[in-house]
Amino acid sequence: MTDLPDGVDWYPAPRQQPDDDGDRPIALVLPGGGYQAHAPHEGEGYARWLNTLGIDAVVFAYPIAPHRHPDAVVATRTLLRDLRAGRAPGLPSAARVLLVGSSAGGHLAALVSNAPTPDERAVSEVDDRPDLTLLCYPVVSMTDHQHRGSADNLLGPGASVWAQGALDAELMVDEATSPTFLWHTAEDPSVHVTHSLRYGQALARHAVPFELHVFERGAHGIGLAEGIGTAAAWPGVAERWLRDRGWLREAHAPAGP
């Protein structure tokens, strides 16, 4: 590949045939890190897993502190639009985009899966959402069971309750929100499971197709959760969800029982 956009790493899936490029979806992966870092296992780790499903992956090191809102969401929406339009240097165009976000990256993915906030509209009015969204133990609310690090890094320490509440992602859900798969662990000590529960409730209220899975055991940031009790099942369940939605080619066998 030629030079890639800033902050972008490209992980193409193996081709079954030399001309196997037609209508291939792309996953845009947003790692967690509390809006102060980018966790590698939630970036490259997820990209390698998606590659085994035949899905190309782009891992994006979106703007983090000292950048503030709306820099990260504007940059992510711009990259998503460029992927669809074939304008991203060194990357193919994508007819379909799966947005994958973990923890704070899950909050960012949820924002991008909904209508632009007023701060974003000052930059662009375009409401361009992913086709599907996959959220892993996401930060959702900035006010309820708050993840203080994410809130401070995104908005700055001492941000008003009004400013924080304006980024409660569950309040942004509408009928056009992307179909969503999300999972969490009940004992997550850093981002309370109610974040995913609130988002699932909002999706249900607006009749947005979704799956929500809560596993009993597992700390925060467990990524693919290999060897971590029942949570280790989530990649296989997500694969079946993608297959049910017609995103996986038959050449890639379904996950085992």
PDB file of C-alpha atoms in Angstrom, residues 81-231:
ATOM      1  CA  ARG A  81     -16.759   9.086   4.536  1.00  0.00           C
ATOM      2  CA  ASP A  82     -13.381   8.879   2.790  1.00  0.00           C
ATOM      3  CA  LEU A  83     -13.465   5.064   2.942  1.00  0.00           C
ATOM      4  CA  ARG A  84     -16.920   4.987   1.367  1.00  0.00           C
ATOM      5  CA  ALA A  85     -15.921   7.446  -1.342  1.00  0.00           C
ATOM      6  CA  GLY A  86     -12.556   5.834  -2.098  1.00  0.00           C
ATOM      7  CA  ARG A  87     -10.759   9.031  -1.051  1.00  0.00           C
ATOM      8  CA  ALA A  88      -8.584   7.564   1.721  1.00  0.00           C
ATOM      9  CA  PRO A  89      -4.985   7.347   0.380  1.00  0.00           C
ATOM     10  CA  GLY A  90      -3.705   3.791   0.161  1.00  0.00           C
ATOM     11  CA  LEU A  91      -7.054   2.224   1.108  1.00  0.00           C
ATOM     12  CA  PRO A  92      -9.776   0.676  -1.048  1.00  0.00           C
ATOM     13  CA  SER A  93     -13.295   2.073  -1.122  1.00  0.00           C
ATOM     14  CA  ALA A  94     -15.830   0.345   1.107  1.00  0.00           C
ATOM     15  CA  ALA A  95     -19.447  -0.137   0.159  1.00  0.00           C
ATOM     16  CA  ARG A  96     -20.130  -1.259   3.748  1.00  0.00           C
ATOM     17  CA  VAL A  97     -18.452  -0.166   6.971  1.00  0.00           C
ATOM     18  CA  LEU A  98     -18.514  -2.003  10.313  1.00  0.00           C
ATOM     19  CA  LEU A  99     -17.501   0.301  13.173  1.00  0.00           C
ATOM     20  CA  VAL A 100     -15.836  -1.499  16.095  1.00  0.00           C
ATOM     21  CA  GLY A 101     -15.155   0.323  19.360  1.00  0.00           C
ATOM     22  CA  SER A 102     -13.938  -0.716  22.812  1.00  0.00           C
ATOM     23  CA  SER A 103     -14.311   1.203  26.085  1.00  0.00           C
ATOM     24  CA  ALA A 104     -13.730   4.903  25.250  1.00  0.00           C
ATOM     25  CA  GLY A 105     -13.421   3.836  21.616  1.00  0.00           C
ATOM     26  CA  GLY A 106     -16.887   2.346  22.102  1.00  0.00           C
ATOM     27  CA  HIS A 107     -18.154   5.748  23.206  1.00  0.00           C
ATOM     28  CA  LEU A 108     -16.656   7.286  20.079  1.00  0.00           C
ATOM     29  CA  ALA A 109     -18.199   4.532  17.932  1.00  0.00           C
ATOM     30  CA  ALA A 110     -21.591   5.163  19.528  1.00  0.00           C
ATOM     31  CA  LEU A 111     -21.326   8.892  18.812  1.00  0.00           C
ATOM     32  CA  VAL A 112     -20.467   8.211  15.156  1.00  0.00           C
ATOM     33  CA  SER A 113     -23.371   5.738  14.913  1.00  0.00           C
ATOM     34  CA  ASN A 114     -25.792   8.536  15.729  1.00  0.00           C
ATOM     35  CA  ALA A 115     -26.557  12.019  14.438  1.00  0.00           C
ATOM     36  CA  PRO A 116     -23.848  14.710  14.709  1.00  0.00           C
ATOM     37  CA  THR A 117     -23.744  16.699  17.934  1.00  0.00           C
ATOM     38  CA  PRO A 118     -24.104  20.516  17.817  1.00  0.00           C
ATOM     39  CA  ASP A 119     -20.318  20.858  18.200  1.00  0.00           C
ATOM     40  CA  GLU A 120     -19.824  18.608  15.181  1.00  0.00           C
ATOM     41  CA  ARG A 121     -22.352  20.508  13.091  1.00  0.00           C
ATOM     42  CA  ALA A 122     -20.168  23.567  13.427  1.00  0.00           C
ATOM     43  CA  VAL A 123     -17.660  21.628  11.290  1.00  0.00           C
ATOM     44  CA  SER A 124     -19.955  19.551   9.060  1.00  0.00           C
ATOM     45  CA  GLU A 125     -23.686  18.900   8.760  1.00  0.00           C
ATOM     46  CA  VAL A 126     -23.169  15.507   7.116  1.00  0.00           C
ATOM     47  CA  ASP A 127     -24.894  12.659   8.993  1.00  0.00           C
ATOM     48  CA  ASP A 128     -22.879   9.664   7.764  1.00  0.00           C
ATOM     49  CA  ARG A 129     -23.191   6.566   9.964  1.00  0.00           C
ATOM     50  CA  PRO A 130     -21.658   3.096   9.724  1.00  0.00           C
ATOM     51  CA  ASP A 131     -23.713   0.199   8.371  1.00  0.00           C
ATOM     52  CA  LEU A 132     -23.170  -1.858  11.538  1.00  0.00           C
ATOM     53  CA  THR A 133     -21.645  -1.145  14.946  1.00  0.00           C
ATOM     54  CA  LEU A 134     -19.897  -3.519  17.364  1.00  0.00           C
ATOM     55  CA  LEU A 135     -19.335  -2.187  20.884  1.00  0.00           C
ATOM     56  CA  CYS A 136     -17.102  -3.916  23.439  1.00  0.00           C
ATOM     57  CA  TYR A 137     -17.627  -2.866  27.092  1.00  0.00           C
ATOM     58  CA  PRO A 138     -18.327   0.676  25.853  1.00  0.00           C
ATOM     59  CA  VAL A 139     -18.369   3.913  27.769  1.00  0.00           C
ATOM     60  CA  VAL A 140     -21.858   5.194  26.968  1.00  0.00           C
ATOM     61  CA  SER A 141     -22.956   7.715  29.583  1.00  0.00           C
ATOM     62  CA  MET A 142     -20.806  10.641  30.669  1.00  0.00           C
ATOM     63  CA  THR A 143     -23.026  11.268  33.696  1.00  0.00           C
ATOM     64  CA  ASP A 144     -24.313   7.936  35.060  1.00  0.00           C
ATOM     65  CA  HIS A 145     -21.670   5.661  36.642  1.00  0.00           C
ATOM     66  CA  GLN A 146     -19.196   8.012  35.026  1.00  0.00           C
ATOM     67  CA  HIS A 147     -15.812   6.839  33.792  1.00  0.00           C
ATOM     68  CA  ARG A 148     -14.030   9.929  35.049  1.00  0.00           C
ATOM     69  CA  GLY A 149     -10.870   9.491  33.002  1.00  0.00           C
ATOM     70  CA  SER A 150     -12.769   9.383  29.720  1.00  0.00           C
ATOM     71  CA  ALA A 151     -14.876  12.405  30.645  1.00  0.00           C
ATOM     72  CA  ASP A 152     -11.893  14.484  31.759  1.00  0.00           C
ATOM     73  CA  ASN A 153      -9.786  13.598  28.734  1.00  0.00           C
ATOM     74  CA  LEU A 154     -12.600  14.178  26.257  1.00  0.00           C
ATOM     75  CA  LEU A 155     -14.004  17.399  27.717  1.00  0.00           C
ATOM     76  CA  GLY A 156     -11.305  18.662  30.054  1.00  0.00           C
ATOM     77  CA  PRO A 157     -11.285  18.494  33.861  1.00  0.00           C
ATOM     78  CA  GLY A 158     -14.114  20.417  35.463  1.00  0.00           C
ATOM     79  CA  ALA A 159     -16.462  20.232  32.475  1.00  0.00           C
ATOM     80  CA  SER A 160     -20.025  21.124  33.412  1.00  0.00           C
ATOM     81  CA  VAL A 161     -22.697  18.505  33.926  1.00  0.00           C
ATOM     82  CA  TRP A 162     -24.478  20.023  30.919  1.00  0.00           C
ATOM     83  CA  ALA A 163     -21.400  19.497  28.707  1.00  0.00           C
ATOM     84  CA  GLN A 164     -21.038  15.927  29.955  1.00  0.00           C
ATOM     85  CA  GLY A 165     -24.736  15.143  29.498  1.00  0.00           C
ATOM     86  CA  ALA A 166     -24.603  16.397  25.918  1.00  0.00           C
ATOM     87  CA  LEU A 167     -22.375  13.388  25.177  1.00  0.00           C
ATOM     88  CA  ASP A 168     -24.529  10.725  26.843  1.00  0.00           C
ATOM     89  CA  ALA A 169     -24.646   8.431  23.811  1.00  0.00           C
ATOM     90  CA  GLU A 170     -27.813   6.618  24.869  1.00  0.00           C
ATOM     91  CA  LEU A 171     -29.730   9.887  24.535  1.00  0.00           C
ATOM     92  CA  MET A 172     -28.641  10.249  20.901  1.00  0.00           C
ATOM     93  CA  VAL A 173     -30.163   6.996  19.644  1.00  0.00           C
ATOM     94  CA  ASP A 174     -32.860   7.383  17.008  1.00  0.00           C
ATOM     95  CA  GLU A 175     -34.512   5.242  14.347  1.00  0.00           C
ATOM     96  CA  ALA A 176     -31.503   5.720  12.024  1.00  0.00           C
ATOM     97  CA  THR A 177     -28.915   4.469  14.530  1.00  0.00           C
ATOM     98  CA  SER A 178     -26.837   1.625  13.113  1.00  0.00           C
ATOM     99  CA  PRO A 179     -27.790  -1.980  13.998  1.00  0.00           C
ATOM    100  CA  THR A 180     -25.570  -2.812  16.939  1.00  0.00           C
ATOM    101  CA  PHE A 181     -23.913  -5.761  18.670  1.00  0.00           C
ATOM    102  CA  LEU A 182     -22.663  -4.987  22.168  1.00  0.00           C
ATOM    103  CA  TRP A 183     -21.238  -6.940  25.062  1.00  0.00           C
ATOM    104  CA  HIS A 184     -20.027  -6.291  28.581  1.00  0.00           C
ATOM    105  CA  THR A 185     -19.155  -8.165  31.762  1.00  0.00           C
ATOM    106  CA  ALA A 186     -21.330  -7.826  34.853  1.00  0.00           C
ATOM    107  CA  GLU A 187     -18.325  -7.388  37.139  1.00  0.00           C
ATOM    108  CA  ASP A 188     -16.489  -4.750  35.039  1.00  0.00           C
ATOM    109  CA  PRO A 189     -14.943  -2.522  37.746  1.00  0.00           C
ATOM    110  CA  SER A 190     -14.046   0.408  35.477  1.00  0.00           C
ATOM    111  CA  VAL A 191     -16.996   0.920  33.103  1.00  0.00           C
ATOM    112  CA  HIS A 192     -20.180  -0.196  34.818  1.00  0.00           C
ATOM    113  CA  VAL A 193     -22.330  -2.710  32.955  1.00  0.00           C
ATOM    114  CA  THR A 194     -25.222  -0.240  33.087  1.00  0.00           C
ATOM    115  CA  HIS A 195     -23.521   1.634  30.243  1.00  0.00           C
ATOM    116  CA  SER A 196     -24.328  -1.205  27.837  1.00  0.00           C
ATOM    117  CA  LEU A 197     -27.713  -1.820  29.444  1.00  0.00           C
ATOM    118  CA  ARG A 198     -28.724   1.813  28.963  1.00  0.00           C
ATOM    119  CA  TYR A 199     -27.620   1.753  25.334  1.00  0.00           C
ATOM    120  CA  GLY A 200     -29.472  -1.490  24.675  1.00  0.00           C
ATOM    121  CA  GLN A 201     -32.609  -0.021  26.232  1.00  0.00           C
ATOM    122  CA  ALA A 202     -32.335   3.026  23.981  1.00  0.00           C
ATOM    123  CA  LEU A 203     -31.892   0.841  20.896  1.00  0.00           C
ATOM    124  CA  ALA A 204     -34.975  -1.183  21.881  1.00  0.00           C
ATOM    125  CA  ARG A 205     -37.002   1.970  22.459  1.00  0.00           C
ATOM    126  CA  HIS A 206     -36.292   3.130  18.905  1.00  0.00           C
ATOM    127  CA  ALA A 207     -36.709  -0.339  17.323  1.00  0.00           C
ATOM    128  CA  VAL A 208     -33.075  -0.476  16.196  1.00  0.00           C
ATOM    129  CA  PRO A 209     -31.917  -4.094  15.596  1.00  0.00           C
ATOM    130  CA  PHE A 210     -29.402  -5.107  18.248  1.00  0.00           C
ATOM    131  CA  GLU A 211     -27.890  -7.919  20.287  1.00  0.00           C
ATOM    132  CA  LEU A 212     -26.704  -7.380  23.863  1.00  0.00           C
ATOM    133  CA  HIS A 213     -24.653  -9.979  25.748  1.00  0.00           C
ATOM    134  CA  VAL A 214     -23.655  -9.657  29.402  1.00  0.00           C
ATOM    135  CA  PHE A 215     -21.147 -12.183  30.736  1.00  0.00           C
ATOM    136  CA  GLU A 216     -20.772 -12.684  34.479  1.00  0.00           C
ATOM    137  CA  ARG A 217     -16.985 -12.761  34.778  1.00  0.00           C
ATOM    138  CA  GLY A 218     -14.204 -10.611  33.391  1.00  0.00           C
ATOM    139  CA  ALA A 219     -12.397  -7.376  34.205  1.00  0.00           C
ATOM    140  CA  HIS A 220     -12.391  -4.305  32.001  1.00  0.00           C
ATOM    141  CA  GLY A 221     -10.411  -4.226  28.767  1.00  0.00           C
ATOM    142  CA  ILE A 222     -10.235  -7.993  28.200  1.00  0.00           C
ATOM    143  CA  GLY A 223     -10.301  -7.710  24.416  1.00  0.00           C
ATOM    144  CA  LEU A 224     -10.952 -11.050  22.735  1.00  0.00           C
ATOM    145  CA  ALA A 225     -11.324 -12.537  26.238  1.00  0.00           C
ATOM    146  CA  GLU A 226      -9.395 -15.707  25.437  1.00  0.00           C
ATOM    147  CA  GLY A 227      -9.626 -18.122  28.368  1.00  0.00           C
ATOM    148  CA  ILE A 228     -11.849 -15.813  30.431  1.00  0.00           C
ATOM    149  CA  GLY A 229     -14.884 -17.913  31.264  1.00  0.00           C
ATOM    150  CA  THR A 230     -18.031 -17.514  29.204  1.00  0.00           C
ATOM    151  CA  ALA A 231     -16.864 -14.110  27.935  1.00  0.00           C
TER     152      ALA A 231
END
